[in-house]
mmCIF file of C-alpha atoms in Angstrom:
data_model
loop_
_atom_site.group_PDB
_atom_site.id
_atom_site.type_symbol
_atom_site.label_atom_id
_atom_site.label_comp_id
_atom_site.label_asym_id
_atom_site.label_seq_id
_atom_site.Cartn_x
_atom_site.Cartn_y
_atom_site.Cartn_z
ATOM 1 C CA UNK K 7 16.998 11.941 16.227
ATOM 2 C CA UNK K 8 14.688 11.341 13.514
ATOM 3 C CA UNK K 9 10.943 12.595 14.827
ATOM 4 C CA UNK K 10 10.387 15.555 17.216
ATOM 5 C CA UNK K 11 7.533 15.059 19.970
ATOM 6 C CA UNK K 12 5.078 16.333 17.187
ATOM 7 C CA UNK K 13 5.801 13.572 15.146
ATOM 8 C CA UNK K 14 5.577 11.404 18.151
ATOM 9 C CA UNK K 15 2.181 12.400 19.032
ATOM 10 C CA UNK K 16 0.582 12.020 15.823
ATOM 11 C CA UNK K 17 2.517 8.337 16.023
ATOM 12 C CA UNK K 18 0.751 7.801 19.503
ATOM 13 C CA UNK K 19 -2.838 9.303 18.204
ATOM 14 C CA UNK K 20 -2.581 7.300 15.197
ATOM 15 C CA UNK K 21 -1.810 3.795 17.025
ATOM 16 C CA UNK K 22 -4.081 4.275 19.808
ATOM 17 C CA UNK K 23 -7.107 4.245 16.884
ATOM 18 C CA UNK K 24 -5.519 1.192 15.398
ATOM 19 C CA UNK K 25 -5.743 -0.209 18.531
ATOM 20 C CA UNK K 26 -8.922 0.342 19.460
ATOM 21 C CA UNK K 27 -10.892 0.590 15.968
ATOM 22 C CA UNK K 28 -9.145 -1.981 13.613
ATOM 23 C CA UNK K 29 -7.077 -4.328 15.533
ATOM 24 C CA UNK K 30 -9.958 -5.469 17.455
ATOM 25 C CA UNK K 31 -12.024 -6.161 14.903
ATOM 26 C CA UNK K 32 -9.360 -8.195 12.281
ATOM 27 C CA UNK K 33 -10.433 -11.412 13.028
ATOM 28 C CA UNK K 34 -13.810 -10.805 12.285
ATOM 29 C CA UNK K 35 -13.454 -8.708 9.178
ATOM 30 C CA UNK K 36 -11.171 -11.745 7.556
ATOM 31 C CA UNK K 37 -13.848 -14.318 8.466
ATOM 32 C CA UNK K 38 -16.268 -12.018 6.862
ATOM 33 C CA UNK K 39 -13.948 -11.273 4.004
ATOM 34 C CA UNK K 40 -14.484 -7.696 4.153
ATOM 35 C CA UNK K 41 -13.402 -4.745 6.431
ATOM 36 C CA UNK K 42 -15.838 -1.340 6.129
ATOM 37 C CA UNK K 43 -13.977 0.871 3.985
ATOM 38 C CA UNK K 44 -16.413 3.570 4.621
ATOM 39 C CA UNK K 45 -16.479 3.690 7.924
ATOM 40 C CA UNK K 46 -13.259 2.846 8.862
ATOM 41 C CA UNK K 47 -11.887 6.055 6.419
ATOM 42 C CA UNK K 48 -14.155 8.854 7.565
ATOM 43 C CA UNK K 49 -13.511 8.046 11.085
ATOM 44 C CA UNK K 50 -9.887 8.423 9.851
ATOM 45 C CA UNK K 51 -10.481 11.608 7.534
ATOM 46 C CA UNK K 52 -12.398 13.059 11.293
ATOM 47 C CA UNK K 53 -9.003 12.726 12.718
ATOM 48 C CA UNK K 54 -7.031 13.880 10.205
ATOM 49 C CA UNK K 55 -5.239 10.882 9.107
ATOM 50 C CA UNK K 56 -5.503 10.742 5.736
ATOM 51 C CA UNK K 57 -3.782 13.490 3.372
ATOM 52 C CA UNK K 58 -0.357 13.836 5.587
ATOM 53 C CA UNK K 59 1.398 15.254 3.005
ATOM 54 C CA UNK K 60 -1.243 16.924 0.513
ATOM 55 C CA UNK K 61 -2.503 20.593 0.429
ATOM 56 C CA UNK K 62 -4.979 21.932 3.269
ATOM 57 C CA UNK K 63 -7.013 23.681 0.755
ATOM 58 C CA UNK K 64 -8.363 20.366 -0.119
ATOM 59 C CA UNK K 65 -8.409 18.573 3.169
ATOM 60 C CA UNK K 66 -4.227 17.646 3.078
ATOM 61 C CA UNK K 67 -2.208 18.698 6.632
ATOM 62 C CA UNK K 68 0.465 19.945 4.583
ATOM 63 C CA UNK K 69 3.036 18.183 7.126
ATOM 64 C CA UNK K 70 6.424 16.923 5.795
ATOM 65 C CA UNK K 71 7.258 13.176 4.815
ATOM 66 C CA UNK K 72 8.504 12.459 8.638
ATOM 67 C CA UNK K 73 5.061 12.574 9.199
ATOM 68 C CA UNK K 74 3.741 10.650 6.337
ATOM 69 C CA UNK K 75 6.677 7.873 7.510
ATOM 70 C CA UNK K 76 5.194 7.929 11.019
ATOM 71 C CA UNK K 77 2.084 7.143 9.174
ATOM 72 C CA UNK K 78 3.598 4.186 7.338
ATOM 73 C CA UNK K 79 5.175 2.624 10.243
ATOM 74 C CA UNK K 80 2.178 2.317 12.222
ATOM 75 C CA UNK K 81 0.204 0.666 9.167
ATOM 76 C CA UNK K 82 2.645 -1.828 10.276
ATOM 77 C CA UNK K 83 0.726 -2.078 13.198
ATOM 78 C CA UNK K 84 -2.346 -3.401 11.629
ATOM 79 C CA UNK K 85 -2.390 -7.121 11.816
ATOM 80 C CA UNK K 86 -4.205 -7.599 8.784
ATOM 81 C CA UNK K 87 -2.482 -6.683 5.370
ATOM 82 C CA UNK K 88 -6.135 -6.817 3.636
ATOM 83 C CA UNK K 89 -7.217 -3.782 5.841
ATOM 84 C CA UNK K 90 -3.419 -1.848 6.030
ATOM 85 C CA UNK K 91 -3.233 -2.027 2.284
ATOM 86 C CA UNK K 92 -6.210 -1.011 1.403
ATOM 87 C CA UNK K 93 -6.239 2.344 3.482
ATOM 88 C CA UNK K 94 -3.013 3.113 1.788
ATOM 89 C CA UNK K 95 -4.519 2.578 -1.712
ATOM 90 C CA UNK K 96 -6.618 5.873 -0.645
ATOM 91 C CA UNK K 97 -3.547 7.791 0.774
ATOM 92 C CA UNK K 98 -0.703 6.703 -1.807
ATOM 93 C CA UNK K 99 -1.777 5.216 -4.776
ATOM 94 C CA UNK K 100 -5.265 6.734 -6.238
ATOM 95 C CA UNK K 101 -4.934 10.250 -5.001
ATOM 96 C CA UNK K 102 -0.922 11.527 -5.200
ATOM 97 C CA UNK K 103 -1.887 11.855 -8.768
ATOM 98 C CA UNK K 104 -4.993 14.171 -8.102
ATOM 99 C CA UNK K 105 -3.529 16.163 -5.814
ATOM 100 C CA UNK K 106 -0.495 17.096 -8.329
ATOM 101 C CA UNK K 107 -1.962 17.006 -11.519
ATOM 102 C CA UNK K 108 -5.269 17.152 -11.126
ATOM 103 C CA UNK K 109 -7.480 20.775 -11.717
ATOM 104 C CA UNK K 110 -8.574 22.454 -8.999
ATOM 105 C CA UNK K 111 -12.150 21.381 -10.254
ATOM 106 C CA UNK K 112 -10.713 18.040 -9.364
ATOM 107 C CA UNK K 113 -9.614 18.794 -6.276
ATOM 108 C CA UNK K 114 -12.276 20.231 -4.950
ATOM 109 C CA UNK K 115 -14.676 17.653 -6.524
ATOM 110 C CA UNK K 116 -12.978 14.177 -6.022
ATOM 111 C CA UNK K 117 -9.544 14.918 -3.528
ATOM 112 C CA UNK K 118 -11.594 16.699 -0.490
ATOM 113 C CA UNK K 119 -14.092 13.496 -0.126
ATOM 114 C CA UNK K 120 -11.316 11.278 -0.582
ATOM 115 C CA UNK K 121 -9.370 13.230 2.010
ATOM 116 C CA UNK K 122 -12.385 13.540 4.185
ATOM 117 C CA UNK K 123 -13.093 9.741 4.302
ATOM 118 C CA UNK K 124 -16.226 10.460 2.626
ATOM 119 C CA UNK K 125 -15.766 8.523 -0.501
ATOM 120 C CA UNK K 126 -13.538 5.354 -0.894
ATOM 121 C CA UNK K 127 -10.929 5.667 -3.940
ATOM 122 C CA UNK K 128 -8.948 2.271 -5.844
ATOM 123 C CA UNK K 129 -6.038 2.583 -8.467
ATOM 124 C CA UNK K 130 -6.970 0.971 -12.066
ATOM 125 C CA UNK K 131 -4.051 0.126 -13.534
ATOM 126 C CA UNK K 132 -3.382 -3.771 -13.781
ATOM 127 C CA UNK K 133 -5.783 -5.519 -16.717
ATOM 128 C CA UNK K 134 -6.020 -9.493 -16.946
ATOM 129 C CA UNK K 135 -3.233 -9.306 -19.805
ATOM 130 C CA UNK K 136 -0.968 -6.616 -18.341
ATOM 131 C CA UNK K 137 0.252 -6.123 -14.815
ATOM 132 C CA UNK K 138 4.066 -5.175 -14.160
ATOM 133 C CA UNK K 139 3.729 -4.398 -18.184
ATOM 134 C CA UNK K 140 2.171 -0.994 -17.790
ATOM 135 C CA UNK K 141 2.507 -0.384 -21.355
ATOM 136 C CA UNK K 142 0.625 -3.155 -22.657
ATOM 137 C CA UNK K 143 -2.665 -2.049 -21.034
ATOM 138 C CA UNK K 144 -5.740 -2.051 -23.546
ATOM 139 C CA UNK K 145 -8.588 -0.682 -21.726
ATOM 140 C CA UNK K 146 -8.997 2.404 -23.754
ATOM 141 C CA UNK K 147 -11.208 6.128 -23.774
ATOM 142 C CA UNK K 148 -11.688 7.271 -26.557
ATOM 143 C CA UNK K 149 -12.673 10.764 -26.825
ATOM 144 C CA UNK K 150 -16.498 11.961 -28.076
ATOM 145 C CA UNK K 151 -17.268 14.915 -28.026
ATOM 146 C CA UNK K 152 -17.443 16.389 -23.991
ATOM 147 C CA UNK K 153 -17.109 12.800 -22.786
ATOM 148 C CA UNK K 154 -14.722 10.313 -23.135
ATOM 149 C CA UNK K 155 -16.034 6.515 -23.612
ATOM 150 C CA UNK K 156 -14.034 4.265 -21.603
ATOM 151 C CA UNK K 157 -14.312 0.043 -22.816
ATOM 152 C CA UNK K 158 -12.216 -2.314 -21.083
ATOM 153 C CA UNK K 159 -11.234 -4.700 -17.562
ATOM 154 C CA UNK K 160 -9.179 -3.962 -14.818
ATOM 155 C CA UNK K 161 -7.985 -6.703 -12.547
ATOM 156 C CA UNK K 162 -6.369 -6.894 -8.859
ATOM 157 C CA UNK K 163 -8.353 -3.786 -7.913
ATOM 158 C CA UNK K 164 -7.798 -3.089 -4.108
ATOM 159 C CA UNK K 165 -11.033 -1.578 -2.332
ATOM 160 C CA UNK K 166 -12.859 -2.512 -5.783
ATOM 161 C CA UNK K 167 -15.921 -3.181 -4.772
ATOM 162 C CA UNK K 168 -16.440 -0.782 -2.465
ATOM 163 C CA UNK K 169 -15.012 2.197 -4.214
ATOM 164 C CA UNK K 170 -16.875 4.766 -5.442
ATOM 165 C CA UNK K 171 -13.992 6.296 -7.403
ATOM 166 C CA UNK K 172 -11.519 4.558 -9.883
ATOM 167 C CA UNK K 173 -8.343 6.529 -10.604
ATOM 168 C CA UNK K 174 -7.835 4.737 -13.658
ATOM 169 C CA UNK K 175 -4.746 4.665 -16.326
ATOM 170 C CA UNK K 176 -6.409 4.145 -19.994
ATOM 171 C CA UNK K 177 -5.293 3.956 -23.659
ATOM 172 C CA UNK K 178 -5.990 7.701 -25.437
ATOM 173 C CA UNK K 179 -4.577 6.628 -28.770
ATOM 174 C CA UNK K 180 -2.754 4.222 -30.818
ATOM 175 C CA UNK K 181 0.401 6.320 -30.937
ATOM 176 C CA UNK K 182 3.370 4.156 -29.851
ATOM 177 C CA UNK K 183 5.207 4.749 -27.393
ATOM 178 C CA UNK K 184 4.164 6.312 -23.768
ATOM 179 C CA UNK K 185 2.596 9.276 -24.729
ATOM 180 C CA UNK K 186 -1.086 6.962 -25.585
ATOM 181 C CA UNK K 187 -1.957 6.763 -21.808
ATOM 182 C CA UNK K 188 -4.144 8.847 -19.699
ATOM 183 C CA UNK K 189 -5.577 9.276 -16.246
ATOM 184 C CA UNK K 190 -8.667 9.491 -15.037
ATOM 185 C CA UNK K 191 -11.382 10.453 -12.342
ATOM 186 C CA UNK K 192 -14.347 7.378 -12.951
ATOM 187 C CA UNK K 193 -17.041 7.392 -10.463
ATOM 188 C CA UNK K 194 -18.745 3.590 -10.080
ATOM 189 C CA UNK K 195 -22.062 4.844 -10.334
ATOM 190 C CA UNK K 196 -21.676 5.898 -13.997
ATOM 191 C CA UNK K 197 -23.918 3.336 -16.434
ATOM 192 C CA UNK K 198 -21.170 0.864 -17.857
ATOM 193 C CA UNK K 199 -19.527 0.535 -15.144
ATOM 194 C CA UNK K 200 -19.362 -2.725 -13.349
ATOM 195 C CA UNK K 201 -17.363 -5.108 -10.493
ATOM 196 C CA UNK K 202 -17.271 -8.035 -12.364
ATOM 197 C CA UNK K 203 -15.660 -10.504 -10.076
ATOM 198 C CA UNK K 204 -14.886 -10.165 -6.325
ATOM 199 C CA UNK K 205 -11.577 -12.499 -6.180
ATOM 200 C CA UNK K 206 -10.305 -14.737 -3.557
ATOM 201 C CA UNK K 207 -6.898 -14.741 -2.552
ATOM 202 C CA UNK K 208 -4.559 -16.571 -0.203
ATOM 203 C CA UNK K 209 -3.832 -13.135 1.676
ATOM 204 C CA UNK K 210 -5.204 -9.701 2.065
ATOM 205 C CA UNK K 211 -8.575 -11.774 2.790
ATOM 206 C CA UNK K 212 -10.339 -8.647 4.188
ATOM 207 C CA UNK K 213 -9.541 -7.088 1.297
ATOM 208 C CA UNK K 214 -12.119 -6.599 -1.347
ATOM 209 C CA UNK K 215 -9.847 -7.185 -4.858
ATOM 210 C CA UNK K 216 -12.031 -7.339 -8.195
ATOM 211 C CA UNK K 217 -12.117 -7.779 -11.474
ATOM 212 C CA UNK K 218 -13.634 -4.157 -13.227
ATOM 213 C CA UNK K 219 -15.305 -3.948 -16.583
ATOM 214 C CA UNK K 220 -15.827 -1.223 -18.209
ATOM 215 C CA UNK K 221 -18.456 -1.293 -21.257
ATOM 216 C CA UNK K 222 -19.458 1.931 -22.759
ATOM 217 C CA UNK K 223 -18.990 3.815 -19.865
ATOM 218 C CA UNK K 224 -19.229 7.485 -20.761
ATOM 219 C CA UNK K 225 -17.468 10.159 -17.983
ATOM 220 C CA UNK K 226 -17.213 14.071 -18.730
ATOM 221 C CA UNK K 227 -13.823 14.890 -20.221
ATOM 222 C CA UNK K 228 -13.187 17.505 -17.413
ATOM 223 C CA UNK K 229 -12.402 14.052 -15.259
ATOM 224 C CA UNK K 230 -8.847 13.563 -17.241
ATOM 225 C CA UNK K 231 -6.067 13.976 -14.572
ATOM 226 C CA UNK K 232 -3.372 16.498 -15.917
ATOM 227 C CA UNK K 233 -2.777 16.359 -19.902
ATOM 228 C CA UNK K 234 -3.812 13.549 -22.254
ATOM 229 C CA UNK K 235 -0.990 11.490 -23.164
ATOM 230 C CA UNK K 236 0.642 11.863 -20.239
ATOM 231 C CA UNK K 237 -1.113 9.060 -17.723
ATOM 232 C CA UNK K 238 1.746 6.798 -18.115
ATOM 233 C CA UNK K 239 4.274 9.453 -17.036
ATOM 234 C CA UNK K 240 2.237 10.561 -13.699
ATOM 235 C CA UNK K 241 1.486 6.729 -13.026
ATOM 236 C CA UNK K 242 5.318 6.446 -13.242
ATOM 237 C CA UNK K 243 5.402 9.016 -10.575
ATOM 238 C CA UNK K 244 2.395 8.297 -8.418
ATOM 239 C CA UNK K 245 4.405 4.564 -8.057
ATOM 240 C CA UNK K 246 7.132 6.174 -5.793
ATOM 241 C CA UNK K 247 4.504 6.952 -3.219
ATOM 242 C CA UNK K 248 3.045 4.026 -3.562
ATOM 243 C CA UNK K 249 6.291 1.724 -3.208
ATOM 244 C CA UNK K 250 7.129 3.967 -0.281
ATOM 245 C CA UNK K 251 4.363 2.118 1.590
ATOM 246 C CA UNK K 252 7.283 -0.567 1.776
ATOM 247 C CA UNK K 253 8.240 1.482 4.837
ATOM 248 C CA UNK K 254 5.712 -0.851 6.823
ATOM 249 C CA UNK K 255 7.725 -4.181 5.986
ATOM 250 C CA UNK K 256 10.129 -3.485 8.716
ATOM 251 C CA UNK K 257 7.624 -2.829 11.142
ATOM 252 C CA UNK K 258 5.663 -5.836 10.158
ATOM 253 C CA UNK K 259 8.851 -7.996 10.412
ATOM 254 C CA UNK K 260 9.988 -6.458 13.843
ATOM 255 C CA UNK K 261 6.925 -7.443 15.372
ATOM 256 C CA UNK K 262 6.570 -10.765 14.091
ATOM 257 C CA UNK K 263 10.161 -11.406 15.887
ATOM 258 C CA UNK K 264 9.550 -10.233 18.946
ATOM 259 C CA UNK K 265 6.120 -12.166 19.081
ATOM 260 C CA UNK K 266 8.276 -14.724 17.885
ATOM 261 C CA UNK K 267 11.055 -14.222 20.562
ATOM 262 C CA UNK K 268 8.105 -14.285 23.778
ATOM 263 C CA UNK K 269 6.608 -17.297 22.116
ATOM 264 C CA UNK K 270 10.415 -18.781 22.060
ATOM 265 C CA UNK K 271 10.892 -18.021 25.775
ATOM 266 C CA UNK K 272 7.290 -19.037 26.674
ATOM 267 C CA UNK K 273 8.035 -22.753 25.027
ATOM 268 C CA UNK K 274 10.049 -25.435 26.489
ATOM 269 C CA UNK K 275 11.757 -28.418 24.599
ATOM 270 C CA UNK K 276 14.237 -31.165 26.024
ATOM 271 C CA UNK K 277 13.764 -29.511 29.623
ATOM 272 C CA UNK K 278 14.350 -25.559 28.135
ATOM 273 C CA UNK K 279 12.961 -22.381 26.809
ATOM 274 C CA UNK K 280 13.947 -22.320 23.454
ATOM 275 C CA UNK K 281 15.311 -19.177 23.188
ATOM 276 C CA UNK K 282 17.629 -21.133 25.141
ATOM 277 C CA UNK K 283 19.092 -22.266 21.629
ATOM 278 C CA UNK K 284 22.065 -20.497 20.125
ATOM 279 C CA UNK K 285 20.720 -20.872 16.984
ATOM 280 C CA UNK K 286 17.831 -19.542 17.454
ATOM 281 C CA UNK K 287 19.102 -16.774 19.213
ATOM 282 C CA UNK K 288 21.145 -15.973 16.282
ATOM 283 C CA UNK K 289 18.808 -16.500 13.502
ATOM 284 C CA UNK K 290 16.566 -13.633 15.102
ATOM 285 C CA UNK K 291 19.627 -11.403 15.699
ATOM 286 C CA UNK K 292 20.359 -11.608 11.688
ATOM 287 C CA UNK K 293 16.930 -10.948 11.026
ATOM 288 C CA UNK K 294 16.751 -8.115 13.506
ATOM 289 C CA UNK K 295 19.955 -6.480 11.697
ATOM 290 C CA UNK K 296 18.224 -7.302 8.248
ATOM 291 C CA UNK K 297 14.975 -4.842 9.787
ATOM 292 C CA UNK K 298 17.381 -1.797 11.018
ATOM 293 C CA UNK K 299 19.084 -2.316 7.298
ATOM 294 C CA UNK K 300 15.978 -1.703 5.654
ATOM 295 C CA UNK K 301 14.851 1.238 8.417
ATOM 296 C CA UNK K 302 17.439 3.320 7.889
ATOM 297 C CA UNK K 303 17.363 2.796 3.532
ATOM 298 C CA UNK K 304 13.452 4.302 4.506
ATOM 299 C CA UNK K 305 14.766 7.068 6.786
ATOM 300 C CA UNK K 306 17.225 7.989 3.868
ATOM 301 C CA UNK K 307 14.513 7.549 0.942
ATOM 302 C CA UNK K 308 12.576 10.519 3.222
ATOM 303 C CA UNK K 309 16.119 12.271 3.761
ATOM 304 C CA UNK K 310 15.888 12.799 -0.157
ATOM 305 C CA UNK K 311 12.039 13.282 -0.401
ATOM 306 C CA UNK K 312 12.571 16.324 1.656
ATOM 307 C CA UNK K 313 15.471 17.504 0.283
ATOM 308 C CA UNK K 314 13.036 17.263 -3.458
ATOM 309 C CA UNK K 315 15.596 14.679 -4.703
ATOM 310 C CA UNK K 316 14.533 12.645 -6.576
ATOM 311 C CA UNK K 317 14.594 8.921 -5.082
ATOM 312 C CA UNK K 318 13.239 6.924 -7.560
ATOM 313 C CA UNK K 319 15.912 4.788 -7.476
ATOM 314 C CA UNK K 320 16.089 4.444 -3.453
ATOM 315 C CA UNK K 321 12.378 4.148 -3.413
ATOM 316 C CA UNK K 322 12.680 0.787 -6.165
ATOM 317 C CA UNK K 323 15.455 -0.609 -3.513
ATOM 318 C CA UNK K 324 13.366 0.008 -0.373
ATOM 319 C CA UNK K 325 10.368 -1.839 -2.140
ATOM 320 C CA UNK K 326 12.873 -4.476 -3.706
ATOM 321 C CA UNK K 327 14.874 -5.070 -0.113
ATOM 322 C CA UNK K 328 11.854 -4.148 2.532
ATOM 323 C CA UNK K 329 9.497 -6.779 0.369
ATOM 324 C CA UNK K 330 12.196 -9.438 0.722
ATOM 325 C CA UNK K 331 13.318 -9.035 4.059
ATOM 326 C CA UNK K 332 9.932 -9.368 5.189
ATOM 327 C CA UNK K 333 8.831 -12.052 3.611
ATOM 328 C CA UNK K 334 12.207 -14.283 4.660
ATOM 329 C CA UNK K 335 11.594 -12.877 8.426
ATOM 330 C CA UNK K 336 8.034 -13.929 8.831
ATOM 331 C CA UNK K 337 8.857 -17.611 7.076
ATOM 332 C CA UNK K 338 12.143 -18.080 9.227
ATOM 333 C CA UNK K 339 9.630 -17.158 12.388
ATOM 334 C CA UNK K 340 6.931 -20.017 11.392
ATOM 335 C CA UNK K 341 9.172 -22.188 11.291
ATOM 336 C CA UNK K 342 10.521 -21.723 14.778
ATOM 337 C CA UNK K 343 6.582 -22.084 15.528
ATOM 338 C CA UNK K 344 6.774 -25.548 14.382
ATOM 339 C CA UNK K 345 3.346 -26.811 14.048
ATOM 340 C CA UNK K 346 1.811 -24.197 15.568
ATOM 341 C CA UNK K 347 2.943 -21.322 13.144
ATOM 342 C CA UNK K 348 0.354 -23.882 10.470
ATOM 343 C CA UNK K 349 -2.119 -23.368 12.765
ATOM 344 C CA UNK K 350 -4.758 -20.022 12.164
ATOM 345 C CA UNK K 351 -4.958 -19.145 15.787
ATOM 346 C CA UNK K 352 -1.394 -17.791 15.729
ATOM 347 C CA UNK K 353 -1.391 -14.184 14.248
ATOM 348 C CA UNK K 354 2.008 -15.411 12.444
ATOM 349 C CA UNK K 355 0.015 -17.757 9.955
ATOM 350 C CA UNK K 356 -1.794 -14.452 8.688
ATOM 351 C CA UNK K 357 1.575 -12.899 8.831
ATOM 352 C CA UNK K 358 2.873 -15.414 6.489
ATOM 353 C CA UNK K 359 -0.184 -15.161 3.902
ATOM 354 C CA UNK K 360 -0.350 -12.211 3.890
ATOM 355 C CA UNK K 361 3.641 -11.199 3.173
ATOM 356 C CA UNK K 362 3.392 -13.221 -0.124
ATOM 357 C CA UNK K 363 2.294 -10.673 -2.329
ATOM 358 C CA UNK K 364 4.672 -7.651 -1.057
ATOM 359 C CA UNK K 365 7.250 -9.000 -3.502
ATOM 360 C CA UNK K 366 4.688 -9.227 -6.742
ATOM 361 C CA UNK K 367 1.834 -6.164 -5.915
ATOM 362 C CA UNK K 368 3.067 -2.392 -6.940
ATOM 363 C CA UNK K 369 5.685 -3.819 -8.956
ATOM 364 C CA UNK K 370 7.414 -7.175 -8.459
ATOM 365 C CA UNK K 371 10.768 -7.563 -7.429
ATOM 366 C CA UNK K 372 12.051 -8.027 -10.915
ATOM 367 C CA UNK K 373 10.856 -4.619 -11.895
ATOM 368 C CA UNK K 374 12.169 -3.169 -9.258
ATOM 369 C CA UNK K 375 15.351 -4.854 -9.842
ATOM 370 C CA UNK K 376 15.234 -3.801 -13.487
ATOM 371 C CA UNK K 377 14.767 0.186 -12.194
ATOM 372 C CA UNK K 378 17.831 -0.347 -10.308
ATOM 373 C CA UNK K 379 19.922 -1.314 -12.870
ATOM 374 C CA UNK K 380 19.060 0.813 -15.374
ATOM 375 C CA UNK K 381 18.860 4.162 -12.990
ATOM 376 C CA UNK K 382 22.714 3.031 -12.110
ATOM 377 C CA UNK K 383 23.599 2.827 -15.596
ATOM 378 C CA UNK K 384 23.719 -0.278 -16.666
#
């Protein structure tokens, strides 16, 4: 109804290289807390998995957002958020801004690598004082000459110490109000750039987050994104293609139940499967309504996309709702685990550490919340 056989073979293409390049290789990558951005990327830029929506002049496939969904749903697949996120942080959060803003200078000198696999992007927008408070950022670039000289920290930066690109948000002038942001292009090889702090987490721990600084770090002004002054108005809209990403909760959750449902019929208490349990039975059927509830909000939010509505506000209740959902399913699943959903051998204990964050990173529930409620008037 939704996806025509072309859809459905890029779906099928796509999940076969999960399968066989990343899956494999999860439990590894989190013992090593790392995965290889690099090659993991190009091998997806040689298939032409990156850039599903974007412009083929610069390496895009210029296919419509049915396709991009497809693309979401099967980073669903990935049973490791520190690897899924992180590829998406190339594809929807540090390049949507390039690719509509940015000069075809830009384009041809930082979007086609990106696109290609060939160089690994992260999004520099959170600082150590100012996450979901975009307009309290501090790192500033301040304008010299040809160059702009950028001082300042970034924190929570996914792929940051692999990147070789930055697409960072920064403070152009004191002005208040929103117009004193801009974006830009930063390459991590520039002198005064460095990663000063590769952080631990309780999820994601394949994932390489830092801690940037930024010290006198000089980059040539033909790196600003757009217009200066108006950073914090295309980070505004490069967030609706990040919080789509949230398409990939109900995947996640649907496949957490029905490992949970053959572990259920695979375990016997007082003489029975449990599945055997009514309540049980039930608990998963709620949940399994909760993930078609939150499907079909993503198949509308795409509904819109292509129709160029705009869906900011469906896009803040997917991320709001998906985020949630998921998180409840995957706890509700441990603890029909019972021990052994505490135990690491069981994919659902990475499951569970890994779902924390979806309701604080790209915005935090209350944000969302607050998008909501103002977009409806309120």
């Amino acid at each position: 109804m939704y996806f025509s056989s072309e859809h459905e073979l890029f779906r099928r293409n796509l999940r076969e290289f999960i399968d066989s390049e990343i899956n494999p290789n999860v439990e590894k990558w989190e013992e090593e807390e790392a995965w290889p951005a690099h090659e993991i990327l190009k091998k997806m830029g040689d298939l032409g998995f990156l850039g599903i929506t974007m412009d083929p002049a610069y390496g895009g496939q210029g296919l419509d957002y049915w396709f991009d969904l497809v693309f979401l749903e099967e980073m669903g697949h990935i049973r490791a958020g520190g690897v899924a996120v992180p590829i998406t942080v190339q594809t929807h959060m540090a390049t949507p801004a390039i690719h509509k803003f940015g000069s075809d200078e830009l384009k041809k000198k930082y979007l086609r690598p990106a696109l290609a696999g060939d160089a690994v992007f992260a999004i520099g927008v959170s600082e150590p004082d100012a996450g979901s408070d975009v307009a309290g950022l501090r790192t500033t670039a301040r304008k010299v000459g040809n160059e702009y000289v950028i001082n300042g920290s970034k924190t929570f930066i996914t792929n940051g110490a692999q990147a070789d690109y930055v697409t960072l948000l920064a403070r152009t002038s004191d002005e208040p109000g929103h117009h004193c942001f801009s974006l830009f292009v930063v390459p991590t090889d520039t002198p005064g750039f460095s990663v000063s702090k590769k952080l631990k987490k309780m999820g994601w721990r394949c994932s390489d987050t830092a801690m940037l600084t930024f010290e006198d770090m000089k980059i040539p002004a033909e790196n600003l994104i757009g217009e200066e002054g108006m950073g914090f108005i295309y980070q505004m809209q490069q967030f609706q293609h990040e919080r789509l990403t949230a398409a990939s909760s109900y995947i996640m959750a649907q496949e957490v139940i029905d490992e949970t449902i053959e572990y259920l019929r695979n375990r016997k208490a007082f003489g029975k499967p449990l599945l055997a349990k009514q309540v049980l039975r039930h608990r998963l059927a709620e949940m399994m309504t909760e993930v078609e509830c939150v499907r079909h909000l993503a198949y509308h939010c795409v509904r819109q996309l292509e129709a160029g509505i705009d869906t900011t506000k469906e896009i803040s209740m997917l991320k709001y709702r998906g985020a949630r959902m998921a998180k409840r399913v995957i706890d509700e699943c441990l603890q029909m685990y019972g021990g052994n959903g505490f135990i690491e051998e069981y994919p659902i204990a990475r499951a569970y550490r890994d779902v924390r964050v979806m309701t604080i990173g790209g915005g935090a529930d209350e944000i969302m919340l607050e998008i909501v409620s103002k977009m409806s008037g309120m």
